[in-house]
mmCIF file with all atom_site columns, C-alpha atoms in Angstrom:
data_model
loop_
_atom_site.group_PDB
_atom_site.id
_atom_site.type_symbol
_atom_site.label_atom_id
_atom_site.label_alt_id
_atom_site.label_comp_id
_atom_site.label_asym_id
_atom_site.label_entity_id
_atom_site.label_seq_id
_atom_site.pdbx_PDB_ins_code
_atom_site.Cartn_x
_atom_site.Cartn_y
_atom_site.Cartn_z
_atom_site.occupancy
_atom_site.B_iso_or_equiv
_atom_site.pdbx_formal_charge
_atom_site.auth_seq_id
_atom_site.auth_comp_id
_atom_site.auth_asym_id
_atom_site.auth_atom_id
_atom_site.pdbx_PDB_model_num
ATOM 1   C CA . MET A 1 1   ? 63.357 -51.349 -169.401 1.00 50.00 ? 1   MET A CA 1
ATOM 2   C CA . VAL A 1 2   ? 62.914 -49.791 -166.085 1.00 45.00 ? 2   VAL A CA 1
ATOM 3   C CA . VAL A 1 3   ? 60.458 -46.430 -166.198 1.00 54.00 ? 3   VAL A CA 1
ATOM 4   C CA . SER A 1 4   ? 60.539 -45.412 -162.689 1.00 52.00 ? 4   SER A CA 1
ATOM 5   C CA . GLN A 1 5   ? 62.247 -46.874 -159.328 1.00 45.00 ? 5   GLN A CA 1
ATOM 6   C CA . ASN A 1 6   ? 59.835 -44.419 -157.606 1.00 47.00 ? 6   ASN A CA 1
ATOM 7   C CA . SER A 1 7   ? 56.244 -44.583 -156.538 1.00 43.00 ? 7   SER A CA 1
ATOM 8   C CA . LYS A 1 8   ? 54.284 -41.921 -155.928 1.00 47.00 ? 8   LYS A CA 1
ATOM 9   C CA . ASP A 1 9   ? 54.374 -40.914 -152.483 1.00 51.00 ? 9   ASP A CA 1
ATOM 10  C CA . HIS A 1 10  ? 53.681 -37.152 -152.442 1.00 51.00 ? 10  HIS A CA 1
ATOM 11  C CA . ASP A 1 11  ? 52.682 -34.758 -155.160 1.00 66.00 ? 11  ASP A CA 1
ATOM 12  C CA . VAL A 1 12  ? 54.191 -31.321 -153.511 1.00 87.00 ? 12  VAL A CA 1
ATOM 13  C CA . ALA A 1 13  ? 57.551 -30.034 -154.695 1.00 95.00 ? 13  ALA A CA 1
ATOM 14  C CA . HIS A 1 14  ? 60.298 -29.624 -152.151 1.00 97.00 ? 14  HIS A CA 1
ATOM 15  C CA . LEU A 1 15  ? 61.052 -26.245 -153.245 1.00 97.00 ? 15  LEU A CA 1
ATOM 16  C CA . SER A 1 16  ? 58.679 -24.273 -155.901 1.00 96.00 ? 16  SER A CA 1
ATOM 17  C CA . PRO A 1 17  ? 59.656 -22.788 -158.606 1.00 97.00 ? 17  PRO A CA 1
ATOM 18  C CA . ILE A 1 18  ? 60.837 -18.811 -158.683 1.00 97.00 ? 18  ILE A CA 1
ATOM 19  C CA . PRO A 1 19  ? 58.483 -17.019 -160.889 1.00 95.00 ? 19  PRO A CA 1
ATOM 20  C CA . LEU A 1 20  ? 59.615 -15.857 -164.108 1.00 93.00 ? 20  LEU A CA 1
ATOM 21  C CA . ALA A 1 21  ? 58.706 -12.220 -163.089 1.00 92.00 ? 21  ALA A CA 1
ATOM 22  C CA . ASP A 1 22  ? 60.976 -12.371 -159.876 1.00 96.00 ? 22  ASP A CA 1
ATOM 23  C CA . VAL A 1 23  ? 64.316 -13.145 -162.164 1.00 96.00 ? 23  VAL A CA 1
ATOM 24  C CA . LYS A 1 24  ? 66.470 -10.219 -160.906 1.00 94.00 ? 24  LYS A CA 1
ATOM 25  C CA . GLU A 1 25  ? 69.329 -11.111 -163.324 1.00 97.00 ? 25  GLU A CA 1
ATOM 26  C CA . ASP A 1 26  ? 68.477 -9.635  -166.775 1.00 97.00 ? 26  ASP A CA 1
ATOM 27  C CA . ASP A 1 27  ? 70.580 -12.446 -168.706 1.00 97.00 ? 27  ASP A CA 1
ATOM 28  C CA . ILE A 1 28  ? 69.431 -15.532 -166.730 1.00 98.00 ? 28  ILE A CA 1
ATOM 29  C CA . ARG A 1 29  ? 65.822 -13.992 -167.356 1.00 97.00 ? 29  ARG A CA 1
ATOM 30  C CA . GLU A 1 30  ? 66.470 -13.899 -170.814 1.00 96.00 ? 30  GLU A CA 1
ATOM 31  C CA . ARG A 1 31  ? 67.587 -17.340 -171.077 1.00 96.00 ? 31  ARG A CA 1
ATOM 32  C CA . PHE A 1 32  ? 64.592 -18.506 -169.386 1.00 97.00 ? 32  PHE A CA 1
ATOM 33  C CA . GLU A 1 33  ? 62.320 -16.980 -172.103 1.00 95.00 ? 33  GLU A CA 1
ATOM 34  C CA . HIS A 1 34  ? 64.854 -18.551 -174.958 1.00 95.00 ? 34  HIS A CA 1
ATOM 35  C CA . TYR A 1 35  ? 63.645 -21.864 -173.297 1.00 95.00 ? 35  TYR A CA 1
ATOM 36  C CA . LYS A 1 36  ? 59.955 -21.020 -173.528 1.00 95.00 ? 36  LYS A CA 1
ATOM 37  C CA . GLN A 1 37  ? 60.270 -20.052 -177.118 1.00 94.00 ? 37  GLN A CA 1
ATOM 38  C CA . THR A 1 38  ? 61.867 -23.408 -178.220 1.00 93.00 ? 38  THR A CA 1
ATOM 39  C CA . ARG A 1 39  ? 60.306 -25.526 -175.798 1.00 93.00 ? 39  ARG A CA 1
ATOM 40  C CA . GLY A 1 40  ? 57.315 -23.978 -175.023 1.00 94.00 ? 40  GLY A CA 1
ATOM 41  C CA . PHE A 1 41  ? 58.033 -23.513 -171.165 1.00 96.00 ? 41  PHE A CA 1
ATOM 42  C CA . THR A 1 42  ? 60.489 -22.948 -168.984 1.00 97.00 ? 42  THR A CA 1
ATOM 43  C CA . PRO A 1 43  ? 61.653 -25.720 -167.097 1.00 98.00 ? 43  PRO A CA 1
ATOM 44  C CA . ASN A 1 44  ? 60.568 -25.653 -163.421 1.00 98.00 ? 44  ASN A CA 1
ATOM 45  C CA . SER A 1 45  ? 64.202 -27.339 -162.619 1.00 98.00 ? 45  SER A CA 1
ATOM 46  C CA . ILE A 1 46  ? 66.263 -24.245 -163.081 1.00 98.00 ? 46  ILE A CA 1
ATOM 47  C CA . MET A 1 47  ? 63.146 -22.063 -161.971 1.00 98.00 ? 47  MET A CA 1
ATOM 48  C CA . THR A 1 48  ? 63.789 -23.524 -158.799 1.00 98.00 ? 48  THR A CA 1
ATOM 49  C CA . MET A 1 49  ? 67.997 -23.545 -159.142 1.00 98.00 ? 49  MET A CA 1
ATOM 50  C CA . VAL A 1 50  ? 67.700 -20.176 -159.773 1.00 98.00 ? 50  VAL A CA 1
ATOM 51  C CA . ARG A 1 51  ? 68.198 -19.323 -156.086 1.00 98.00 ? 51  ARG A CA 1
ATOM 52  C CA . ARG A 1 52  ? 71.479 -19.437 -156.620 1.00 98.00 ? 52  ARG A CA 1
ATOM 53  C CA . PRO A 1 53  ? 72.330 -17.572 -160.280 1.00 98.00 ? 53  PRO A CA 1
ATOM 54  C CA . ASN A 1 54  ? 75.515 -18.601 -160.532 1.00 98.00 ? 54  ASN A CA 1
ATOM 55  C CA . ILE A 1 55  ? 74.496 -22.343 -159.961 1.00 98.00 ? 55  ILE A CA 1
ATOM 56  C CA . VAL A 1 56  ? 72.054 -22.052 -163.202 1.00 98.00 ? 56  VAL A CA 1
ATOM 57  C CA . ARG A 1 57  ? 74.351 -20.086 -165.118 1.00 98.00 ? 57  ARG A CA 1
ATOM 58  C CA . ALA A 1 58  ? 76.952 -22.705 -164.979 1.00 98.00 ? 58  ALA A CA 1
ATOM 59  C CA . PHE A 1 59  ? 74.136 -25.389 -165.635 1.00 98.00 ? 59  PHE A CA 1
ATOM 60  C CA . MET A 1 60  ? 72.676 -23.598 -168.605 1.00 98.00 ? 60  MET A CA 1
ATOM 61  C CA . ALA A 1 61  ? 76.184 -23.264 -170.132 1.00 98.00 ? 61  ALA A CA 1
ATOM 62  C CA . LEU A 1 62  ? 76.898 -26.924 -169.728 1.00 98.00 ? 62  LEU A CA 1
ATOM 63  C CA . ASN A 1 63  ? 73.495 -27.922 -171.053 1.00 98.00 ? 63  ASN A CA 1
ATOM 64  C CA . GLN A 1 64  ? 74.246 -25.692 -174.442 1.00 97.00 ? 64  GLN A CA 1
ATOM 65  C CA . ALA A 1 65  ? 77.959 -27.267 -174.765 1.00 98.00 ? 65  ALA A CA 1
ATOM 66  C CA . VAL A 1 66  ? 76.345 -30.278 -174.198 1.00 98.00 ? 66  VAL A CA 1
ATOM 67  C CA . LEU A 1 67  ? 73.098 -30.667 -176.453 1.00 98.00 ? 67  LEU A CA 1
ATOM 68  C CA . TYR A 1 68  ? 72.959 -28.316 -178.435 1.00 97.00 ? 68  TYR A CA 1
ATOM 69  C CA . GLU A 1 69  ? 76.451 -27.944 -179.821 1.00 98.00 ? 69  GLU A CA 1
ATOM 70  C CA . GLY A 1 70  ? 79.075 -30.303 -181.652 1.00 98.00 ? 70  GLY A CA 1
ATOM 71  C CA . THR A 1 71  ? 78.384 -33.106 -184.451 1.00 98.00 ? 71  THR A CA 1
ATOM 72  C CA . VAL A 1 72  ? 76.397 -35.822 -183.094 1.00 98.00 ? 72  VAL A CA 1
ATOM 73  C CA . PRO A 1 73  ? 72.912 -35.235 -184.153 1.00 98.00 ? 73  PRO A CA 1
ATOM 74  C CA . GLU A 1 74  ? 70.437 -33.080 -181.639 1.00 97.00 ? 74  GLU A CA 1
ATOM 75  C CA . GLU A 1 75  ? 67.833 -35.969 -182.056 1.00 98.00 ? 75  GLU A CA 1
ATOM 76  C CA . THR A 1 76  ? 70.301 -38.927 -181.426 1.00 98.00 ? 76  THR A CA 1
ATOM 77  C CA . LYS A 1 77  ? 71.494 -36.642 -177.912 1.00 98.00 ? 77  LYS A CA 1
ATOM 78  C CA . MET A 1 78  ? 67.939 -36.146 -177.234 1.00 98.00 ? 78  MET A CA 1
ATOM 79  C CA . LEU A 1 79  ? 67.190 -40.399 -177.384 1.00 98.00 ? 79  LEU A CA 1
ATOM 80  C CA . VAL A 1 80  ? 70.436 -41.043 -175.474 1.00 98.00 ? 80  VAL A CA 1
ATOM 81  C CA . SER A 1 81  ? 69.322 -38.462 -172.671 1.00 98.00 ? 81  SER A CA 1
ATOM 82  C CA . LEU A 1 82  ? 65.895 -40.184 -172.574 1.00 98.00 ? 82  LEU A CA 1
ATOM 83  C CA . ALA A 1 83  ? 67.419 -43.424 -172.251 1.00 98.00 ? 83  ALA A CA 1
ATOM 84  C CA . SER A 1 84  ? 69.662 -42.618 -169.442 1.00 98.00 ? 84  SER A CA 1
ATOM 85  C CA . SER A 1 85  ? 66.712 -40.749 -167.290 1.00 98.00 ? 85  SER A CA 1
ATOM 86  C CA . TYR A 1 86  ? 64.606 -44.413 -168.117 1.00 97.00 ? 86  TYR A CA 1
ATOM 87  C CA . ALA A 1 87  ? 67.831 -45.813 -166.556 1.00 97.00 ? 87  ALA A CA 1
ATOM 88  C CA . ALA A 1 88  ? 67.809 -43.730 -163.829 1.00 97.00 ? 88  ALA A CA 1
ATOM 89  C CA . GLY A 1 89  ? 63.518 -43.956 -163.435 1.00 97.00 ? 89  GLY A CA 1
ATOM 90  C CA . CYS A 1 90  ? 63.585 -39.690 -163.418 1.00 97.00 ? 90  CYS A CA 1
ATOM 91  C CA . LEU A 1 91  ? 59.890 -39.476 -164.665 1.00 98.00 ? 91  LEU A CA 1
ATOM 92  C CA . TYR A 1 92  ? 60.410 -35.582 -164.997 1.00 98.00 ? 92  TYR A CA 1
ATOM 93  C CA . CYS A 1 93  ? 63.547 -36.185 -167.396 1.00 98.00 ? 93  CYS A CA 1
ATOM 94  C CA . GLN A 1 94  ? 61.736 -38.753 -169.206 1.00 98.00 ? 94  GLN A CA 1
ATOM 95  C CA . SER A 1 95  ? 59.339 -36.471 -169.745 1.00 98.00 ? 95  SER A CA 1
ATOM 96  C CA . HIS A 1 96  ? 61.430 -33.282 -170.739 1.00 98.00 ? 96  HIS A CA 1
ATOM 97  C CA . MET A 1 97  ? 62.957 -35.628 -173.101 1.00 98.00 ? 97  MET A CA 1
ATOM 98  C CA . THR A 1 98  ? 60.449 -37.203 -174.430 1.00 98.00 ? 98  THR A CA 1
ATOM 99  C CA . ASN A 1 99  ? 59.222 -32.652 -175.550 1.00 97.00 ? 99  ASN A CA 1
ATOM 100 C CA . LEU A 1 100 ? 63.066 -32.433 -176.757 1.00 97.00 ? 100 LEU A CA 1
ATOM 101 C CA . SER A 1 101 ? 63.075 -35.507 -179.091 1.00 98.00 ? 101 SER A CA 1
ATOM 102 C CA . SER A 1 102 ? 59.600 -34.708 -180.403 1.00 97.00 ? 102 SER A CA 1
ATOM 103 C CA . ILE A 1 103 ? 61.138 -31.384 -181.348 1.00 97.00 ? 103 ILE A CA 1
ATOM 104 C CA . TYR A 1 104 ? 63.972 -32.557 -182.869 1.00 96.00 ? 104 TYR A CA 1
ATOM 105 C CA . LYS A 1 105 ? 62.253 -34.511 -185.365 1.00 95.00 ? 105 LYS A CA 1
ATOM 106 C CA . ALA A 1 106 ? 61.810 -38.078 -183.162 1.00 97.00 ? 106 ALA A CA 1
ATOM 107 C CA . SER A 1 107 ? 58.471 -39.602 -184.153 1.00 97.00 ? 107 SER A CA 1
ATOM 108 C CA . ASP A 1 108 ? 56.496 -40.383 -181.563 1.00 98.00 ? 108 ASP A CA 1
ATOM 109 C CA . VAL A 1 109 ? 56.341 -43.958 -182.661 1.00 98.00 ? 109 VAL A CA 1
ATOM 110 C CA . LYS A 1 110 ? 60.203 -43.777 -182.536 1.00 98.00 ? 110 LYS A CA 1
ATOM 111 C CA . ILE A 1 111 ? 60.428 -42.373 -178.960 1.00 98.00 ? 111 ILE A CA 1
ATOM 112 C CA . ALA A 1 112 ? 57.883 -45.199 -177.708 1.00 97.00 ? 112 ALA A CA 1
ATOM 113 C CA . ALA A 1 113 ? 60.013 -47.642 -179.304 1.00 97.00 ? 113 ALA A CA 1
ATOM 114 C CA . LEU A 1 114 ? 63.147 -46.614 -177.455 1.00 96.00 ? 114 LEU A CA 1
ATOM 115 C CA . TRP A 1 115 ? 61.758 -49.461 -175.357 1.00 89.00 ? 115 TRP A CA 1
ATOM 116 C CA . ASP A 1 116 ? 62.509 -52.179 -178.514 1.00 94.00 ? 116 ASP A CA 1
ATOM 117 C CA . PHE A 1 117 ? 65.678 -50.339 -179.582 1.00 97.00 ? 117 PHE A CA 1
ATOM 118 C CA . GLU A 1 118 ? 67.837 -52.894 -180.210 1.00 96.00 ? 118 GLU A CA 1
ATOM 119 C CA . LYS A 1 119 ? 64.990 -54.809 -182.750 1.00 95.00 ? 119 LYS A CA 1
ATOM 120 C CA . SER A 1 120 ? 63.266 -51.758 -184.052 1.00 97.00 ? 120 SER A CA 1
ATOM 121 C CA . SER A 1 121 ? 64.095 -50.748 -187.463 1.00 97.00 ? 121 SER A CA 1
ATOM 122 C CA . LEU A 1 122 ? 63.517 -47.516 -186.762 1.00 98.00 ? 122 LEU A CA 1
ATOM 123 C CA . PHE A 1 123 ? 66.884 -46.840 -185.094 1.00 98.00 ? 123 PHE A CA 1
ATOM 124 C CA . SER A 1 124 ? 70.643 -46.768 -187.027 1.00 98.00 ? 124 SER A CA 1
ATOM 125 C CA . ASP A 1 125 ? 73.239 -49.306 -185.708 1.00 98.00 ? 125 ASP A CA 1
ATOM 126 C CA . ALA A 1 126 ? 75.021 -45.786 -184.506 1.00 98.00 ? 126 ALA A CA 1
ATOM 127 C CA . GLU A 1 127 ? 72.116 -44.841 -182.847 1.00 98.00 ? 127 GLU A CA 1
ATOM 128 C CA . ARG A 1 128 ? 71.474 -48.430 -180.895 1.00 98.00 ? 128 ARG A CA 1
ATOM 129 C CA . ALA A 1 129 ? 75.436 -48.243 -179.843 1.00 98.00 ? 129 ALA A CA 1
ATOM 130 C CA . ALA A 1 130 ? 74.350 -44.859 -178.428 1.00 98.00 ? 130 ALA A CA 1
ATOM 131 C CA . ILE A 1 131 ? 71.724 -45.961 -176.587 1.00 98.00 ? 131 ILE A CA 1
ATOM 132 C CA . SER A 1 132 ? 72.771 -49.010 -175.193 1.00 98.00 ? 132 SER A CA 1
ATOM 133 C CA . LEU A 1 133 ? 75.802 -47.166 -173.518 1.00 98.00 ? 133 LEU A CA 1
ATOM 134 C CA . ALA A 1 134 ? 73.313 -44.807 -172.449 1.00 98.00 ? 134 ALA A CA 1
ATOM 135 C CA . LEU A 1 135 ? 70.637 -47.440 -170.644 1.00 98.00 ? 135 LEU A CA 1
ATOM 136 C CA . LYS A 1 136 ? 74.129 -49.237 -169.231 1.00 98.00 ? 136 LYS A CA 1
ATOM 137 C CA . ALA A 1 137 ? 75.801 -45.869 -167.836 1.00 98.00 ? 137 ALA A CA 1
ATOM 138 C CA . GLY A 1 138 ? 72.258 -44.416 -166.341 1.00 97.00 ? 138 GLY A CA 1
ATOM 139 C CA . LYS A 1 139 ? 72.235 -47.237 -163.865 1.00 96.00 ? 139 LYS A CA 1
ATOM 140 C CA . VAL A 1 140 ? 73.764 -47.282 -160.471 1.00 95.00 ? 140 VAL A CA 1
ATOM 141 C CA . PRO A 1 141 ? 76.080 -49.340 -160.752 1.00 97.00 ? 141 PRO A CA 1
ATOM 142 C CA . ASN A 1 142 ? 77.440 -48.176 -163.801 1.00 97.00 ? 142 ASN A CA 1
ATOM 143 C CA . GLU A 1 143 ? 77.186 -51.138 -166.507 1.00 97.00 ? 143 GLU A CA 1
ATOM 144 C CA . ALA A 1 144 ? 79.260 -49.791 -169.036 1.00 98.00 ? 144 ALA A CA 1
ATOM 145 C CA . SER A 1 145 ? 82.244 -52.051 -170.786 1.00 98.00 ? 145 SER A CA 1
ATOM 146 C CA . GLN A 1 146 ? 84.852 -51.656 -172.976 1.00 98.00 ? 146 GLN A CA 1
ATOM 147 C CA . ALA A 1 147 ? 82.316 -53.707 -175.578 1.00 98.00 ? 147 ALA A CA 1
ATOM 148 C CA . ASP A 1 148 ? 80.523 -50.840 -175.446 1.00 98.00 ? 148 ASP A CA 1
ATOM 149 C CA . PHE A 1 149 ? 82.895 -48.526 -176.632 1.00 98.00 ? 149 PHE A CA 1
ATOM 150 C CA . ASP A 1 150 ? 84.408 -50.772 -179.091 1.00 98.00 ? 150 ASP A CA 1
ATOM 151 C CA . GLU A 1 151 ? 81.131 -50.682 -180.835 1.00 98.00 ? 151 GLU A CA 1
ATOM 152 C CA . LEU A 1 152 ? 80.601 -46.915 -180.238 1.00 98.00 ? 152 LEU A CA 1
ATOM 153 C CA . LYS A 1 153 ? 83.804 -46.823 -181.969 1.00 98.00 ? 153 LYS A CA 1
ATOM 154 C CA . LYS A 1 154 ? 82.326 -48.257 -185.299 1.00 98.00 ? 154 LYS A CA 1
ATOM 155 C CA . HIS A 1 155 ? 80.063 -45.413 -185.709 1.00 98.00 ? 155 HIS A CA 1
ATOM 156 C CA . TYR A 1 156 ? 81.488 -42.209 -184.308 1.00 98.00 ? 156 TYR A CA 1
ATOM 157 C CA . ASN A 1 157 ? 85.089 -40.330 -183.557 1.00 98.00 ? 157 ASN A CA 1
ATOM 158 C CA . ASP A 1 158 ? 86.084 -39.546 -180.115 1.00 98.00 ? 158 ASP A CA 1
ATOM 159 C CA . GLU A 1 159 ? 84.816 -35.985 -180.230 1.00 98.00 ? 159 GLU A CA 1
ATOM 160 C CA . GLN A 1 160 ? 81.310 -37.447 -180.743 1.00 98.00 ? 160 GLN A CA 1
ATOM 161 C CA . ILE A 1 161 ? 81.697 -40.083 -177.899 1.00 98.00 ? 161 ILE A CA 1
ATOM 162 C CA . VAL A 1 162 ? 82.412 -37.250 -175.410 1.00 98.00 ? 162 VAL A CA 1
ATOM 163 C CA . GLU A 1 163 ? 79.565 -35.589 -176.881 1.00 98.00 ? 163 GLU A CA 1
ATOM 164 C CA . ILE A 1 164 ? 77.593 -38.806 -176.244 1.00 98.00 ? 164 ILE A CA 1
ATOM 165 C CA . VAL A 1 165 ? 79.425 -39.350 -172.688 1.00 98.00 ? 165 VAL A CA 1
ATOM 166 C CA . ALA A 1 166 ? 78.829 -36.086 -171.772 1.00 98.00 ? 166 ALA A CA 1
ATOM 167 C CA . SER A 1 167 ? 74.938 -36.103 -172.838 1.00 98.00 ? 167 SER A CA 1
ATOM 168 C CA . ILE A 1 168 ? 74.726 -39.070 -170.247 1.00 98.00 ? 168 ILE A CA 1
ATOM 169 C CA . ALA A 1 169 ? 76.798 -37.522 -167.562 1.00 98.00 ? 169 ALA A CA 1
ATOM 170 C CA . LEU A 1 170 ? 74.226 -33.691 -167.984 1.00 98.00 ? 170 LEU A CA 1
ATOM 171 C CA . PHE A 1 171 ? 71.622 -36.105 -167.056 1.00 98.00 ? 171 PHE A CA 1
ATOM 172 C CA . GLY A 1 172 ? 72.602 -37.857 -164.602 1.00 97.00 ? 172 GLY A CA 1
ATOM 173 C CA . TYR A 1 173 ? 72.919 -34.768 -162.731 1.00 98.00 ? 173 TYR A CA 1
ATOM 174 C CA . LEU A 1 174 ? 69.627 -33.741 -163.881 1.00 98.00 ? 174 LEU A CA 1
ATOM 175 C CA . ASN A 1 175 ? 68.079 -36.724 -162.854 1.00 98.00 ? 175 ASN A CA 1
ATOM 176 C CA . ARG A 1 176 ? 69.139 -36.523 -159.068 1.00 98.00 ? 176 ARG A CA 1
ATOM 177 C CA . TRP A 1 177 ? 68.397 -33.081 -158.804 1.00 98.00 ? 177 TRP A CA 1
ATOM 178 C CA . ASN A 1 178 ? 64.754 -33.321 -160.397 1.00 98.00 ? 178 ASN A CA 1
ATOM 179 C CA . ASP A 1 179 ? 63.927 -36.885 -157.929 1.00 97.00 ? 179 ASP A CA 1
ATOM 180 C CA . THR A 1 180 ? 65.840 -35.660 -155.350 1.00 98.00 ? 180 THR A CA 1
ATOM 181 C CA . MET A 1 181 ? 63.326 -32.130 -155.567 1.00 98.00 ? 181 MET A CA 1
ATOM 182 C CA . ALA A 1 182 ? 60.196 -33.525 -156.690 1.00 97.00 ? 182 ALA A CA 1
ATOM 183 C CA . THR A 1 183 ? 60.235 -31.324 -159.282 1.00 98.00 ? 183 THR A CA 1
ATOM 184 C CA . THR A 1 184 ? 56.571 -30.663 -160.360 1.00 97.00 ? 184 THR A CA 1
ATOM 185 C CA . LEU A 1 185 ? 55.710 -31.115 -164.180 1.00 98.00 ? 185 LEU A CA 1
ATOM 186 C CA . GLU A 1 186 ? 54.878 -28.541 -166.177 1.00 97.00 ? 186 GLU A CA 1
ATOM 187 C CA . PRO A 1 187 ? 51.538 -29.146 -168.241 1.00 97.00 ? 187 PRO A CA 1
ATOM 188 C CA . LEU A 1 188 ? 53.184 -29.264 -171.699 1.00 97.00 ? 188 LEU A CA 1
ATOM 189 C CA . ALA A 1 189 ? 55.783 -32.012 -170.831 1.00 97.00 ? 189 ALA A CA 1
ATOM 190 C CA . VAL A 1 190 ? 53.000 -34.077 -169.144 1.00 97.00 ? 190 VAL A CA 1
ATOM 191 C CA . GLU A 1 191 ? 50.972 -34.106 -172.338 1.00 97.00 ? 191 GLU A CA 1
ATOM 192 C CA . VAL A 1 192 ? 53.646 -34.775 -174.849 1.00 97.00 ? 192 VAL A CA 1
ATOM 193 C CA . ALA A 1 193 ? 54.968 -37.212 -172.157 1.00 98.00 ? 193 ALA A CA 1
ATOM 194 C CA . GLU A 1 194 ? 51.435 -39.049 -172.543 1.00 97.00 ? 194 GLU A CA 1
ATOM 195 C CA . ARG A 1 195 ? 51.043 -38.956 -175.965 1.00 97.00 ? 195 ARG A CA 1
ATOM 196 C CA . ALA A 1 196 ? 54.387 -40.399 -176.701 1.00 97.00 ? 196 ALA A CA 1
ATOM 197 C CA . ILE A 1 197 ? 55.147 -42.794 -173.649 1.00 97.00 ? 197 ILE A CA 1
ATOM 198 C CA . GLY A 1 198 ? 52.060 -42.928 -171.935 1.00 97.00 ? 198 GLY A CA 1
ATOM 199 C CA . GLY A 1 199 ? 51.429 -46.420 -173.517 1.00 95.00 ? 199 GLY A CA 1
ATOM 200 C CA . VAL A 1 200 ? 54.824 -47.927 -172.458 1.00 94.00 ? 200 VAL A CA 1
ATOM 201 C CA . GLY A 1 201 ? 54.270 -47.175 -168.771 1.00 94.00 ? 201 GLY A CA 1
ATOM 202 C CA . TRP A 1 202 ? 55.328 -43.429 -168.055 1.00 97.00 ? 202 TRP A CA 1
ATOM 203 C CA . GLU A 1 203 ? 53.015 -41.494 -165.563 1.00 96.00 ? 203 GLU A CA 1
ATOM 204 C CA . PRO A 1 204 ? 53.796 -38.277 -163.397 1.00 96.00 ? 204 PRO A CA 1
ATOM 205 C CA . GLY A 1 205 ? 54.666 -39.834 -160.394 1.00 96.00 ? 205 GLY A CA 1
ATOM 206 C CA . LYS A 1 206 ? 55.802 -37.649 -157.494 1.00 95.00 ? 206 LYS A CA 1
ATOM 207 C CA . HIS A 1 207 ? 56.156 -34.863 -160.191 1.00 96.00 ? 207 HIS A CA 1
ATOM 208 C CA . GLY A 1 208 ? 52.415 -34.724 -161.175 1.00 90.00 ? 208 GLY A CA 1
#
C-alpha cells in the first residue's frame, strides 16, 4: 500500500482558509461550527472552498448523505475512505480519515493494520471486501473489477454498495482538491495521524 505519491516540495497552501469569523453566510458558519464540535476542528479544505458558497454547500450536503446516512456502518465507510485516500496518495485526506475512523470507534491498532487488512483478524470479511474495492478504485487507472463486486455482493445489498462506492467517489473529489491546493493540515489531524499511522509511514508532506 502506498502512503503518498508526492514528495514535500513546499509547505504553503496555494490558497489560505477563510477565518471562521469572516464567513458571512449563517447556514455555512453554523455547519462549520458543527464540524468543529464533532471533529475537534473545522477542516481547512472547506474553509478554502467557502470562497464559492454554493460549492461548499453542495459538498457538505453530499458529504452528509454519503458518510452519515444509510445502513453501512460509519466505521466501515471511514476506513473505506481512508483506504481510497491511501491509494490516491493524499496525505491530507489520510490524516482526516484516520481522525474520523478513530472518532467512529476504530482503534489505532486497526487503523494501522489497514496496511495488512487481507490477513489481519481485526477486519471482517465484509470490511475486507469494501476496503479491497476502495484500494483498487482509488488508483488511476481504476482497477475495480467484476470479481470485486461479486465479493461485495456476498456482504452488502445494492443500496449499501451504492454507499460504499459513493464514499470512494467522494474522496476522489477530496483527494484531488487537497492535493492540488496543498491544503494545510490542522494540528489535531496531524496529532492523530502521527499517533495512529505515523508508524506505517505517514507524514504531513506538502500539507505540513
